[in-house]
Short mmCIF file of C-alpha atoms and ligand atoms in Angstrom, two decimals:
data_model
loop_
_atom_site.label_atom_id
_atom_site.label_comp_id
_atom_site.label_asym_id
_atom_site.label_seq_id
_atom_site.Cartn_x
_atom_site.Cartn_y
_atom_site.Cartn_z
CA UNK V 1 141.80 115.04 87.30
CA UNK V 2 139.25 117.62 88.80
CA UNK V 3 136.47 115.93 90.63
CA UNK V 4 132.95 117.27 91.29
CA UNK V 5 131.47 117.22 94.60
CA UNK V 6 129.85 114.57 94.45
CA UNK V 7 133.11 112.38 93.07
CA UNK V 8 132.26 112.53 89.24
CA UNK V 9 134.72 113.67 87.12
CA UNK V 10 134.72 117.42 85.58
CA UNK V 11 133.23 116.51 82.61
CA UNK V 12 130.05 113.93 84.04
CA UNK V 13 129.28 117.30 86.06
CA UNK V 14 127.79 118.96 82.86
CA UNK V 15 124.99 116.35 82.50
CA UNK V 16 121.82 117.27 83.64
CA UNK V 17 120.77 115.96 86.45
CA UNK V 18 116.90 114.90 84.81
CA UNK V 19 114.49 112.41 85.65
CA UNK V 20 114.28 113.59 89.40
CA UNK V 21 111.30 112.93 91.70
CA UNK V 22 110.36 113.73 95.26
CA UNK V 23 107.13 114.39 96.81
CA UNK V 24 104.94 117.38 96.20
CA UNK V 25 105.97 120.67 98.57
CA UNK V 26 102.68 121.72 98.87
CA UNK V 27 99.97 119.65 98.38
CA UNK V 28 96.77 120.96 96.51
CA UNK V 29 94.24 122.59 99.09
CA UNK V 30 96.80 123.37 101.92
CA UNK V 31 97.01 127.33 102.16
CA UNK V 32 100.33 128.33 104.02
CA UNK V 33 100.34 131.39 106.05
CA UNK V 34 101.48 134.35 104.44
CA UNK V 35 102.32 137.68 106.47
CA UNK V 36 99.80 139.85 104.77
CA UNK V 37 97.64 140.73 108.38
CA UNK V 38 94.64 137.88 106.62
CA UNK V 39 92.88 135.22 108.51
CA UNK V 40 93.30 131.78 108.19
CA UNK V 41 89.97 130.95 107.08
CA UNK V 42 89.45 134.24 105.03
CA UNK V 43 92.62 133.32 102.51
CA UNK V 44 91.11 129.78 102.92
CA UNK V 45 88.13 130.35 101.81
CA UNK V 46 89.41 132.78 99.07
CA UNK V 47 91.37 130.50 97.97
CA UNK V 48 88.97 127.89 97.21
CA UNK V 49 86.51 130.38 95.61
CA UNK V 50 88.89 131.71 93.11
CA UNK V 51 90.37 128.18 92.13
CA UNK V 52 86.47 127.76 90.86
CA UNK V 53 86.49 130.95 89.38
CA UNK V 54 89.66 129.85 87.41
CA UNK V 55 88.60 126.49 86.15
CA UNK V 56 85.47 128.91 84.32
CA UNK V 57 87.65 131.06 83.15
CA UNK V 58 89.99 128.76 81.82
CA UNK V 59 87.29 126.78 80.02
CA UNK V 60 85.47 130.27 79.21
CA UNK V 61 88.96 131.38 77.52
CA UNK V 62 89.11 128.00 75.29
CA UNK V 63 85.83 128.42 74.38
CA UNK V 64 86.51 131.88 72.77
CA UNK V 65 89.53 129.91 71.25
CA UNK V 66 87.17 127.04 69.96
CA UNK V 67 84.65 129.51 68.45
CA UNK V 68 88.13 131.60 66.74
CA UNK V 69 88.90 128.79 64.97
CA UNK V 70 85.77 126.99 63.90
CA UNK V 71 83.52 130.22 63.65
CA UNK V 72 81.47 129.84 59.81
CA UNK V 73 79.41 132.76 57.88
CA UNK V 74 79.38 135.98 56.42
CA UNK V 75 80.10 137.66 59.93
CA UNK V 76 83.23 135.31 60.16
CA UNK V 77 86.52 138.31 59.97
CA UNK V 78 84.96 140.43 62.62
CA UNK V 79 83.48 137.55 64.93
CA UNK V 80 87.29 135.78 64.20
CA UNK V 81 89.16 139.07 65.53
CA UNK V 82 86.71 139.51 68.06
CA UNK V 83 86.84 135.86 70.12
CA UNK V 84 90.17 136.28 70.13
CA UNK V 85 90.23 139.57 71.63
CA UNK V 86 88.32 138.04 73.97
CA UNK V 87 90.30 134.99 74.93
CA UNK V 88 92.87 137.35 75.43
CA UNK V 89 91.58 139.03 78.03
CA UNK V 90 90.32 135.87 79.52
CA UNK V 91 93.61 134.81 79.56
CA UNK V 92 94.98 137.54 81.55
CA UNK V 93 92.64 136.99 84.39
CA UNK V 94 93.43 133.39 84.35
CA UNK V 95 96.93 134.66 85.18
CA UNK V 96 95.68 137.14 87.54
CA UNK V 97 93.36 134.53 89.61
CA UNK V 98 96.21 132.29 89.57
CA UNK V 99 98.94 134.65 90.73
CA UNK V 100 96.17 135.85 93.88
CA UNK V 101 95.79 132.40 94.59
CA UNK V 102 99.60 131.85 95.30
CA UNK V 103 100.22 135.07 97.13
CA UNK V 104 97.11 133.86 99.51
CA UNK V 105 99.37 131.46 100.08
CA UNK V 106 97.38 128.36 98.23
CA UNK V 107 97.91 126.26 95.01
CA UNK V 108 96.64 127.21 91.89
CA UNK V 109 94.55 124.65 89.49
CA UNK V 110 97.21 124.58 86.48
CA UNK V 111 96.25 122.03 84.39
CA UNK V 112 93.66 120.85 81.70
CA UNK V 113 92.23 117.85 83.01
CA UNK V 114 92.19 119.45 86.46
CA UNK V 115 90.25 122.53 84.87
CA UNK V 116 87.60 120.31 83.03
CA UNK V 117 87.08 118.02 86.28
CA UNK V 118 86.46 121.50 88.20
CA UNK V 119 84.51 123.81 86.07
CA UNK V 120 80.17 123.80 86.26
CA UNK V 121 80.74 125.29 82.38
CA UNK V 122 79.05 122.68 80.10
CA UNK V 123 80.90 121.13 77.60
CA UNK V 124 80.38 121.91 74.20
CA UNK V 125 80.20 118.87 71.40
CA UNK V 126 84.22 119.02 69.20
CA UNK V 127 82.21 120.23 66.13
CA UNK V 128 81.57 122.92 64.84
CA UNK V 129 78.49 124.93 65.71
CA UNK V 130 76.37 127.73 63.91
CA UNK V 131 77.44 131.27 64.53
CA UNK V 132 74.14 131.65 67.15
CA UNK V 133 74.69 128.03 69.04
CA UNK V 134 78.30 129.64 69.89
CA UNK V 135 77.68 132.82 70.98
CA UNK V 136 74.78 131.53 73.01
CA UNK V 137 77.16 129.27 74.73
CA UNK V 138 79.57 131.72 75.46
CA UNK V 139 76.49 134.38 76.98
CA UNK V 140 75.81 130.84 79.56
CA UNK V 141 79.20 130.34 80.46
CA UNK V 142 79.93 134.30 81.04
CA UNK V 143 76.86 134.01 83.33
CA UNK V 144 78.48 131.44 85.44
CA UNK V 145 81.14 133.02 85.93
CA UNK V 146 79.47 136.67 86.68
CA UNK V 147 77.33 134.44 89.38
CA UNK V 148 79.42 132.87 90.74
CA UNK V 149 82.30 135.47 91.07
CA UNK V 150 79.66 138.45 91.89
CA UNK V 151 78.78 135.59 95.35
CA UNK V 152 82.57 135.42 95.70
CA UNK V 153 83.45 139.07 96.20
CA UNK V 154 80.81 139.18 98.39
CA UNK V 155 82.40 137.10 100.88
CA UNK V 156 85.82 138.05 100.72
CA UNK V 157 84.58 141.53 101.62
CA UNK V 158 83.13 140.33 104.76
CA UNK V 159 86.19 137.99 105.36
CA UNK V 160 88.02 141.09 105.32
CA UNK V 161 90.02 140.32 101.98
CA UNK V 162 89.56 143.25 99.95
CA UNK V 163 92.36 142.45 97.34
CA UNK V 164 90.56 139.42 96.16
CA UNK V 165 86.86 141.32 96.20
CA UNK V 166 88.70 143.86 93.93
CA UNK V 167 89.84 141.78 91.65
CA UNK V 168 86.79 139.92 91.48
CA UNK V 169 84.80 143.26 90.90
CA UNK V 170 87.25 145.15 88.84
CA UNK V 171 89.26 142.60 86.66
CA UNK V 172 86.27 139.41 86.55
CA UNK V 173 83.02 140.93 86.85
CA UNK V 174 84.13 144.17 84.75
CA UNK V 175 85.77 142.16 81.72
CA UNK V 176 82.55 139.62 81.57
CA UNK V 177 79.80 142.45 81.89
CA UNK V 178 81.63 144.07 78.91
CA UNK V 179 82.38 140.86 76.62
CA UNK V 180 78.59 140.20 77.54
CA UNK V 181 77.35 143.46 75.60
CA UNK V 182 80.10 142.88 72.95
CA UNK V 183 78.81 139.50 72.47
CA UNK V 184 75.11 139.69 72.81
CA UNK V 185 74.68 142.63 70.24
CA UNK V 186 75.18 139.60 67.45
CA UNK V 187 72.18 137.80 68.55
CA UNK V 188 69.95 141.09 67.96
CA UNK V 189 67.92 140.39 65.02
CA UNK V 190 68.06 143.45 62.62
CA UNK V 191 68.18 144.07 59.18
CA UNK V 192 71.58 144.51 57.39
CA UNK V 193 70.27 146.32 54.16
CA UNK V 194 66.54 147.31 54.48
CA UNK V 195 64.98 148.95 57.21
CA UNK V 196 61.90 147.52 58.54
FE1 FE2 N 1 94.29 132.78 65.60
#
């Protein structure tokens, strides 16, 4: 009878090995250096700054998710289509925050409960709101995140880390500035059938 390397026989080597543990490889908040010619403290610092970044977006993406499912009103279809549209695109620069965080050489903020412990978005009630409450919440929590990430890119250009001040200026800021107008056009009070 075949054995497998580790003595079993040929058939108890096609069970998984599951239920394995071991300690973390890198814990959350250590940066490892990465040979891209960046400082220590720059990719540290970037690091940190776009981990906040990401828990807003994250909650900023569910909250376009929230107001997809529970929106309510005559302006329902097109307000449906567009929150998703827009959690869409949130959810790409989730992915693209998280993947600049990793190739700085940090760990990226992955998971719920991390994300609502992290992000300065309020938290909206689990009802649902009126079509104004929502979008007004969304316009707050889009100005966070402009704020914030406008600060950011900032000071990754004068720690020398253009890549992350790029994407901060051309995939966050960009995106938000647009949903913003998208957005805030619903909230302008004119008449649908009458002029004034
Ligand atoms: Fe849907």
């Amino acid at each position: 009878m075949s054995r497998s390397r580790s003595g079993g026989t040929a058939l108890g080597r096609a069970r998984p090995l599951d239920r394995q543990k071991a300690h973390e490889i890198q814990a959350f908040g250590q940066v490892i250096h990465r040979t891209i010619a960046l400082s220590e403290s720059a990719a540290r610092q970037s690091v940190e700054n776009l981990n906040q970044v990401l828990a807003d977006t994250a909650t900023l993406r569910d909250l376009y998710k929230k107001h997809h499912w529970q929106v309510a009103g005559p302006t329902f279809y097109p307000l449906h289509l567009l929150f998703d549209k827009h959690y869409e695109e949130q959810n790409e620069l989730v992915d693209t925050l998280a993947e600049r965080i990793q190739s700085l050489g940090g760990v990226t903020l992955a998971m719920a409960a991390d994300v609502a412990e992290t992000t300065i978005i309020p938290r909206p009630p689990r009802g649902r709101e009126e079509v104004p409450v929502q979008i007004s919440r969304l316009l707050h929590a889009h100005e966070i995140v402009l704020k914030e990430a406008r600060t950011m890119a900032r000071l990754a250009a004068e720690g020398g880390d253009d890549g992350t001040n790029d994407l901060l200026v051309s995939d966050v800021i960009r995106t938000n500035e647009k949903q913003v107008w998208f957005v805030s056009e619903h909230l302008v009070d004119v008449p649908l059938v009458r002029a004034d």
